[in-house]
Amino acid sequence: MSSQLLGPREVRALAADLGIRPTKTLGQNFVIDPNTVRRIVQTAQVGPDDVVVEVGPGLGSLTLALLPVVRRVVAVEIDHVLGARLPITVAERAPTLADRLELVLSDALSVQELPGPAPTALVANLPYNVSVPVLLHLLERFPTLRSALVMVQSEVADRLAAAPGSRVYGVPSVKAQWYAAVSRAGAVGRAVFWPVPNVDSGLVRLDRRDPPATAASRQDVFAVVDAAFAQRRKGLRAALAGWAGSPDAAEQALRAAGIDPLARGESLTVHDFARLAEARPSRPA
């Protein structure tokens, strides 16, 4: 089974038929290169047992590449015009695969449940303006997601995959690494999109793993991560004063966690942040 993929002419014709232009508000840049969507599917390493979540399917370029390979595609689309057209495009270009598509008309950030079998993988060209919040929300909400392969703005890809000590290591890096091992999976040029964006893109692969063993909750760990990077130029004793209640209380927590009070957040691993969250002093009622 196969599907007819969309090229530049087909993408523009579909958009013209619908009377739409991609909008910056929704972070829409449509992929017009069939080789790119084939590459994404191959890099995602998904197969016939996978139930794939695709966020922002748009006109269906990646959807059509996924359908012949996986068991089911659950496409989450916020744009009702695009969402209404997607099943028609699939029926026209991949009629034998149409029953593998499930459309969810929703903002991905508000999705709490998905229809059908539990999803096993996320494969998406994520809207650039909400890529990190969407990724983190889905990883938190759907623990059955064993892997993800997402296309995001290149600098966001660098941040997600950054290691401690890197100048781009920060909140997205730590929070993504709470859920998964994260790595860059390639670069994507601007010319494969319509309209052509002003930035390069990158692929990021995430493979689910257990979070750090800690008595602290995920929310508590993420709170100290946010506090540490809110003033990233400061040492942690100063940066965490508000979080702990005072500079002295922050130093006490840092020493209890085995962390130098003069260190900066960019030097800590997700495991360090988990220990620090455990060591947070009790706040007065």
mmCIF file of C-alpha atoms in Angstrom:
data_model
loop_
_atom_site.group_PDB
_atom_site.id
_atom_site.type_symbol
_atom_site.label_atom_id
_atom_site.label_comp_id
_atom_site.label_asym_id
_atom_site.label_seq_id
_atom_site.Cartn_x
_atom_site.Cartn_y
_atom_site.Cartn_z
ATOM 1 C CA MET A 1 0.000 0.000 0.000
ATOM 2 C CA SER A 2 1.188 3.499 -0.794
ATOM 3 C CA SER A 3 0.000 7.077 -1.122
ATOM 4 C CA GLN A 4 0.594 9.869 -3.586
ATOM 5 C CA LEU A 5 2.699 12.455 -1.780
ATOM 6 C CA LEU A 6 2.291 16.191 -2.168
ATOM 7 C CA GLY A 7 4.774 18.260 -4.122
ATOM 8 C CA PRO A 8 5.006 22.050 -4.516
ATOM 9 C CA ARG A 9 2.324 22.215 -7.210
ATOM 10 C CA GLU A 10 -0.149 20.074 -5.272
ATOM 11 C CA VAL A 11 0.376 21.990 -2.016
ATOM 12 C CA ARG A 12 -0.211 25.346 -3.664
ATOM 13 C CA ALA A 13 -3.238 24.023 -5.566
ATOM 14 C CA LEU A 14 -4.805 22.675 -2.374
ATOM 15 C CA ALA A 15 -4.218 25.982 -0.595
ATOM 16 C CA ALA A 16 -5.716 27.889 -3.511
ATOM 17 C CA ASP A 17 -8.779 25.627 -3.568
ATOM 18 C CA LEU A 18 -9.306 26.341 0.118
ATOM 19 C CA GLY A 19 -8.642 30.050 -0.283
ATOM 20 C CA ILE A 20 -5.987 30.033 2.417
ATOM 21 C CA ARG A 21 -2.538 31.399 2.975
ATOM 22 C CA PRO A 22 -0.291 29.988 5.705
ATOM 23 C CA THR A 23 -0.475 32.165 8.819
ATOM 24 C CA LYS A 24 2.313 33.178 11.175
ATOM 25 C CA THR A 25 -0.246 33.257 13.989
ATOM 26 C CA LEU A 26 -0.624 29.472 13.784
ATOM 27 C CA GLY A 27 3.038 28.908 12.899
ATOM 28 C CA GLN A 28 2.101 27.378 9.546
ATOM 29 C CA ASN A 29 4.807 26.463 7.050
ATOM 30 C CA PHE A 30 3.771 23.649 4.726
ATOM 31 C CA VAL A 31 6.320 21.052 3.620
ATOM 32 C CA ILE A 32 6.388 20.837 -0.181
ATOM 33 C CA ASP A 33 9.189 18.288 -0.634
ATOM 34 C CA PRO A 34 8.234 14.575 -0.708
ATOM 35 C CA ASN A 35 11.796 13.492 0.075
ATOM 36 C CA THR A 36 11.718 15.455 3.331
ATOM 37 C CA VAL A 37 8.579 13.756 4.630
ATOM 38 C CA ARG A 38 9.966 10.357 3.617
ATOM 39 C CA ARG A 39 13.125 11.178 5.545
ATOM 40 C CA ILE A 40 11.136 12.199 8.627
ATOM 41 C CA VAL A 41 9.188 8.926 8.633
ATOM 42 C CA GLN A 42 12.348 6.894 8.166
ATOM 43 C CA THR A 43 14.186 8.769 10.913
ATOM 44 C CA ALA A 44 11.217 8.325 13.261
ATOM 45 C CA GLN A 45 11.679 4.541 13.031
ATOM 46 C CA VAL A 46 7.956 3.894 13.251
ATOM 47 C CA GLY A 47 6.325 0.740 11.934
ATOM 48 C CA PRO A 48 3.103 -1.236 11.483
ATOM 49 C CA ASP A 49 2.392 -1.519 15.211
ATOM 50 C CA ASP A 50 2.635 2.208 15.897
ATOM 51 C CA VAL A 51 -0.195 4.606 16.618
ATOM 52 C CA VAL A 52 1.269 7.974 15.670
ATOM 53 C CA VAL A 53 0.154 11.383 16.870
ATOM 54 C CA GLU A 54 0.745 14.101 14.308
ATOM 55 C CA VAL A 55 0.264 17.693 15.437
ATOM 56 C CA GLY A 56 -0.496 20.291 12.790
ATOM 57 C CA PRO A 57 -0.937 18.065 9.737
ATOM 58 C CA GLY A 58 -1.836 21.090 7.622
ATOM 59 C CA LEU A 59 -2.489 20.034 4.041
ATOM 60 C CA GLY A 60 -1.369 16.453 4.705
ATOM 61 C CA SER A 61 2.205 16.212 3.398
ATOM 62 C CA LEU A 62 3.561 14.238 6.350
ATOM 63 C CA THR A 63 0.261 12.454 6.985
ATOM 64 C CA LEU A 64 0.371 10.869 3.531
ATOM 65 C CA ALA A 65 3.930 9.660 4.158
ATOM 66 C CA LEU A 66 3.017 8.143 7.537
ATOM 67 C CA LEU A 67 -0.163 6.293 6.603
ATOM 68 C CA PRO A 68 1.426 3.473 4.545
ATOM 69 C CA VAL A 69 3.937 2.749 7.306
ATOM 70 C CA VAL A 70 2.017 2.801 10.590
ATOM 71 C CA ARG A 71 -1.107 1.264 12.091
ATOM 72 C CA ARG A 72 -2.918 4.546 12.665
ATOM 73 C CA VAL A 73 -2.355 8.313 12.478
ATOM 74 C CA VAL A 74 -4.179 10.574 14.921
ATOM 75 C CA ALA A 75 -3.913 14.030 13.373
ATOM 76 C CA VAL A 76 -4.501 16.958 15.732
ATOM 77 C CA GLU A 77 -5.375 20.112 13.790
ATOM 78 C CA ILE A 78 -6.417 23.473 15.227
ATOM 79 C CA ASP A 79 -7.450 24.979 11.873
ATOM 80 C CA HIS A 80 -10.959 23.806 11.028
ATOM 81 C CA VAL A 81 -10.624 24.587 7.325
ATOM 82 C CA LEU A 82 -7.476 22.487 7.022
ATOM 83 C CA GLY A 83 -8.941 19.797 9.261
ATOM 84 C CA ALA A 84 -12.064 19.451 7.142
ATOM 85 C CA ARG A 85 -9.973 19.030 3.979
ATOM 86 C CA LEU A 86 -7.471 16.491 5.338
ATOM 87 C CA PRO A 87 -9.712 13.357 5.188
ATOM 88 C CA ILE A 88 -10.718 14.312 1.648
ATOM 89 C CA THR A 89 -7.091 14.636 0.565
ATOM 90 C CA VAL A 90 -6.283 11.264 2.110
ATOM 91 C CA ALA A 91 -9.292 9.626 0.448
ATOM 92 C CA GLU A 92 -8.201 11.023 -2.910
ATOM 93 C CA ARG A 93 -4.499 10.253 -2.686
ATOM 94 C CA ALA A 94 -4.466 7.133 -0.481
ATOM 95 C CA PRO A 95 -7.961 5.620 -0.676
ATOM 96 C CA THR A 96 -6.948 2.215 0.684
ATOM 97 C CA LEU A 97 -5.409 3.864 3.751
ATOM 98 C CA ALA A 98 -8.153 6.318 4.648
ATOM 99 C CA ASP A 99 -9.408 4.178 7.536
ATOM 100 C CA ARG A 100 -6.035 4.578 9.258
ATOM 101 C CA LEU A 101 -6.595 8.313 9.783
ATOM 102 C CA GLU A 102 -8.313 9.769 12.842
ATOM 103 C CA LEU A 103 -8.799 13.537 12.854
ATOM 104 C CA VAL A 104 -8.988 15.532 16.084
ATOM 105 C CA LEU A 105 -10.006 19.170 15.626
ATOM 106 C CA SER A 106 -8.392 20.791 18.642
ATOM 107 C CA ASP A 107 -5.592 22.920 19.981
ATOM 108 C CA ALA A 108 -2.884 20.373 20.847
ATOM 109 C CA LEU A 109 -2.197 22.242 24.088
ATOM 110 C CA SER A 110 -5.724 21.488 25.304
ATOM 111 C CA VAL A 111 -5.853 17.825 24.282
ATOM 112 C CA GLN A 112 -6.413 15.589 27.297
ATOM 113 C CA GLU A 113 -7.542 12.397 25.531
ATOM 114 C CA LEU A 114 -7.156 10.872 22.101
ATOM 115 C CA PRO A 115 -9.556 8.447 20.407
ATOM 116 C CA GLY A 116 -8.695 4.836 19.766
ATOM 117 C CA PRO A 117 -5.683 2.813 20.874
ATOM 118 C CA ALA A 118 -3.067 4.520 23.034
ATOM 119 C CA PRO A 119 -0.520 6.487 20.994
ATOM 120 C CA THR A 120 3.006 5.099 20.791
ATOM 121 C CA ALA A 121 4.873 7.801 18.876
ATOM 122 C CA LEU A 122 4.736 11.498 18.095
ATOM 123 C CA VAL A 123 5.851 12.484 14.604
ATOM 124 C CA ALA A 124 5.210 16.078 13.614
ATOM 125 C CA ASN A 125 6.285 19.270 11.970
ATOM 126 C CA LEU A 126 5.395 21.280 15.053
ATOM 127 C CA PRO A 127 4.130 24.861 14.759
ATOM 128 C CA TYR A 128 7.220 26.909 15.595
ATOM 129 C CA ASN A 129 5.503 29.342 17.933
ATOM 130 C CA VAL A 130 4.302 26.640 20.359
ATOM 131 C CA SER A 131 6.652 23.747 19.639
ATOM 132 C CA VAL A 132 8.149 23.307 23.118
ATOM 133 C CA PRO A 133 4.883 23.685 25.099
ATOM 134 C CA VAL A 134 3.129 21.228 22.762
ATOM 135 C CA LEU A 135 5.944 18.684 23.004
ATOM 136 C CA LEU A 136 6.099 18.848 26.803
ATOM 137 C CA HIS A 137 2.314 18.715 27.158
ATOM 138 C CA LEU A 138 1.999 15.577 25.038
ATOM 139 C CA LEU A 139 4.895 13.818 26.769
ATOM 140 C CA GLU A 140 3.295 14.546 30.139
ATOM 141 C CA ARG A 141 -0.258 13.705 29.104
ATOM 142 C CA PHE A 142 0.443 10.510 27.142
ATOM 143 C CA PRO A 143 3.007 8.295 28.891
ATOM 144 C CA THR A 144 2.490 5.594 26.251
ATOM 145 C CA LEU A 145 4.428 7.754 23.778
ATOM 146 C CA ARG A 146 7.652 5.771 23.570
ATOM 147 C CA SER A 147 9.332 8.065 21.076
ATOM 148 C CA ALA A 148 9.028 11.346 19.247
ATOM 149 C CA LEU A 149 10.554 12.771 16.103
ATOM 150 C CA VAL A 150 9.710 16.433 15.700
ATOM 151 C CA MET A 151 10.750 19.142 13.304
ATOM 152 C CA VAL A 152 11.255 22.490 15.003
ATOM 153 C CA GLN A 153 13.181 25.703 14.507
ATOM 154 C CA SER A 154 16.899 24.914 14.433
ATOM 155 C CA GLU A 155 17.785 26.903 17.531
ATOM 156 C CA VAL A 156 14.952 25.220 19.429
ATOM 157 C CA ALA A 157 16.311 21.844 18.343
ATOM 158 C CA ASP A 158 19.694 22.869 19.733
ATOM 159 C CA ARG A 159 18.135 23.880 23.044
ATOM 160 C CA LEU A 160 16.103 20.704 23.413
ATOM 161 C CA ALA A 161 19.129 18.484 22.793
ATOM 162 C CA ALA A 162 21.686 20.591 24.712
ATOM 163 C CA ALA A 163 23.794 19.033 27.443
ATOM 164 C CA PRO A 164 24.656 20.678 30.780
ATOM 165 C CA GLY A 165 27.340 23.294 30.346
ATOM 166 C CA SER A 166 26.207 24.323 26.893
ATOM 167 C CA ARG A 167 25.381 28.005 26.414
ATOM 168 C CA VAL A 168 21.962 27.025 25.006
ATOM 169 C CA TYR A 169 21.150 24.560 27.791
ATOM 170 C CA GLY A 170 18.100 25.780 29.652
ATOM 171 C CA VAL A 171 14.503 25.150 30.676
ATOM 172 C CA PRO A 172 13.472 23.251 27.493
ATOM 173 C CA SER A 173 16.576 21.061 27.739
ATOM 174 C CA VAL A 174 15.979 19.997 31.334
ATOM 175 C CA LYS A 175 12.238 19.491 31.023
ATOM 176 C CA ALA A 176 12.543 17.408 27.860
ATOM 177 C CA GLN A 177 15.242 15.324 29.499
ATOM 178 C CA TRP A 178 12.930 14.610 32.423
ATOM 179 C CA TYR A 179 10.901 12.478 30.012
ATOM 180 C CA ALA A 180 13.371 11.221 27.442
ATOM 181 C CA ALA A 181 16.848 10.911 26.024
ATOM 182 C CA VAL A 182 17.037 13.761 23.504
ATOM 183 C CA SER A 183 19.257 14.074 20.452
ATOM 184 C CA ARG A 184 19.536 16.060 17.232
ATOM 185 C CA ALA A 185 18.484 13.927 14.268
ATOM 186 C CA GLY A 186 19.427 16.158 11.358
ATOM 187 C CA ALA A 187 18.980 19.544 9.741
ATOM 188 C CA VAL A 188 16.247 20.668 7.347
ATOM 189 C CA GLY A 189 16.755 23.487 4.857
ATOM 190 C CA ARG A 190 14.360 26.374 4.320
ATOM 191 C CA ALA A 191 13.562 25.570 0.703
ATOM 192 C CA VAL A 192 11.401 22.538 1.568
ATOM 193 C CA PHE A 193 8.702 24.824 3.034
ATOM 194 C CA TRP A 194 6.038 27.100 1.638
ATOM 195 C CA PRO A 195 6.194 29.881 2.491
ATOM 196 C CA VAL A 196 9.961 29.822 2.954
ATOM 197 C CA PRO A 197 10.634 30.623 6.638
ATOM 198 C CA ASN A 198 13.303 33.031 7.839
ATOM 199 C CA VAL A 199 14.946 30.321 9.927
ATOM 200 C CA ASP A 200 16.420 26.885 9.434
ATOM 201 C CA SER A 201 14.792 23.808 10.915
ATOM 202 C CA GLY A 202 16.064 20.739 12.713
ATOM 203 C CA LEU A 203 14.883 17.273 13.619
ATOM 204 C CA VAL A 204 14.899 16.182 17.248
ATOM 205 C CA ARG A 205 14.486 12.609 18.421
ATOM 206 C CA LEU A 206 13.247 11.722 21.895
ATOM 207 C CA ASP A 207 13.260 8.214 23.360
ATOM 208 C CA ARG A 208 11.174 7.801 26.495
ATOM 209 C CA ARG A 209 12.966 6.796 29.672
ATOM 210 C CA ASP A 210 12.062 6.748 33.338
ATOM 211 C CA PRO A 211 12.311 10.128 35.073
ATOM 212 C CA PRO A 212 14.855 10.548 37.877
ATOM 213 C CA ALA A 213 14.069 8.552 40.989
ATOM 214 C CA THR A 214 12.954 11.229 43.441
ATOM 215 C CA ALA A 215 10.438 11.884 46.183
ATOM 216 C CA ALA A 216 9.766 15.293 44.620
ATOM 217 C CA SER A 217 6.933 15.673 42.146
ATOM 218 C CA ARG A 218 7.470 16.635 38.527
ATOM 219 C CA GLN A 219 5.832 19.981 39.282
ATOM 220 C CA ASP A 220 8.277 20.604 42.145
ATOM 221 C CA VAL A 221 11.264 19.748 39.967
ATOM 222 C CA PHE A 222 10.035 21.960 37.135
ATOM 223 C CA ALA A 223 9.485 24.832 39.601
ATOM 224 C CA VAL A 224 13.131 24.841 40.643
ATOM 225 C CA VAL A 225 14.204 24.541 36.995
ATOM 226 C CA ASP A 226 12.143 27.623 36.130
ATOM 227 C CA ALA A 227 13.583 29.527 39.088
ATOM 228 C CA ALA A 228 17.183 28.584 38.297
ATOM 229 C CA PHE A 229 17.017 29.837 34.713
ATOM 230 C CA ALA A 230 14.897 32.932 35.358
ATOM 231 C CA GLN A 231 18.138 34.651 36.368
ATOM 232 C CA ARG A 232 20.637 32.416 34.614
ATOM 233 C CA ARG A 233 23.558 34.821 34.974
ATOM 234 C CA LYS A 234 23.370 34.588 38.754
ATOM 235 C CA GLY A 235 24.770 31.861 40.935
ATOM 236 C CA LEU A 236 22.139 29.515 42.282
ATOM 237 C CA ARG A 237 22.318 30.892 45.828
ATOM 238 C CA ALA A 238 20.990 34.192 44.523
ATOM 239 C CA ALA A 239 18.834 32.859 41.699
ATOM 240 C CA LEU A 240 16.932 30.507 44.010
ATOM 241 C CA ALA A 241 16.406 32.941 46.871
ATOM 242 C CA GLY A 242 12.768 33.492 45.957
ATOM 243 C CA TRP A 243 12.150 29.785 45.417
ATOM 244 C CA ALA A 244 13.691 28.828 48.772
ATOM 245 C CA GLY A 245 12.562 31.853 50.795
ATOM 246 C CA SER A 246 15.941 33.530 51.205
ATOM 247 C CA PRO A 247 19.528 33.289 49.935
ATOM 248 C CA ASP A 248 20.529 31.423 53.100
ATOM 249 C CA ALA A 249 17.705 28.915 52.646
ATOM 250 C CA ALA A 250 18.725 28.438 49.023
ATOM 251 C CA GLU A 251 22.307 27.751 50.083
ATOM 252 C CA GLN A 252 21.097 25.252 52.662
ATOM 253 C CA ALA A 253 19.094 23.374 50.020
ATOM 254 C CA LEU A 254 21.957 23.446 47.537
ATOM 255 C CA ARG A 255 24.444 22.071 50.048
ATOM 256 C CA ALA A 256 21.961 19.383 51.111
ATOM 257 C CA ALA A 257 21.700 18.360 47.447
ATOM 258 C CA GLY A 258 25.480 18.310 47.050
ATOM 259 C CA ILE A 259 25.540 21.323 44.710
ATOM 260 C CA ASP A 260 27.935 24.270 44.866
ATOM 261 C CA PRO A 261 25.883 27.353 45.871
ATOM 262 C CA LEU A 262 27.907 29.441 43.407
ATOM 263 C CA ALA A 263 27.150 27.141 40.484
ATOM 264 C CA ARG A 264 24.723 28.257 37.779
ATOM 265 C CA GLY A 265 21.663 26.430 36.561
ATOM 266 C CA GLU A 266 23.269 25.611 33.212
ATOM 267 C CA SER A 267 25.725 23.271 34.962
ATOM 268 C CA LEU A 268 23.060 21.055 36.577
ATOM 269 C CA THR A 269 21.621 17.833 35.178
ATOM 270 C CA VAL A 270 17.976 16.877 35.487
ATOM 271 C CA HIS A 271 19.028 14.529 38.305
ATOM 272 C CA ASP A 272 20.661 17.455 40.134
ATOM 273 C CA PHE A 273 17.446 19.443 39.865
ATOM 274 C CA ALA A 274 15.484 16.484 41.219
ATOM 275 C CA ARG A 275 17.757 16.284 44.290
ATOM 276 C CA LEU A 276 17.459 20.027 44.757
ATOM 277 C CA ALA A 277 13.664 19.877 44.640
ATOM 278 C CA GLU A 278 13.747 17.232 47.374
ATOM 279 C CA ALA A 279 15.938 19.469 49.503
ATOM 280 C CA ARG A 280 13.696 22.543 49.288
ATOM 281 C CA PRO A 281 13.176 23.877 52.817
ATOM 282 C CA SER A 282 9.698 23.927 54.261
ATOM 283 C CA ARG A 283 8.023 27.268 53.722
ATOM 284 C CA PRO A 284 6.125 28.976 56.551
ATOM 285 C CA ALA A 285 2.384 28.423 56.336
#
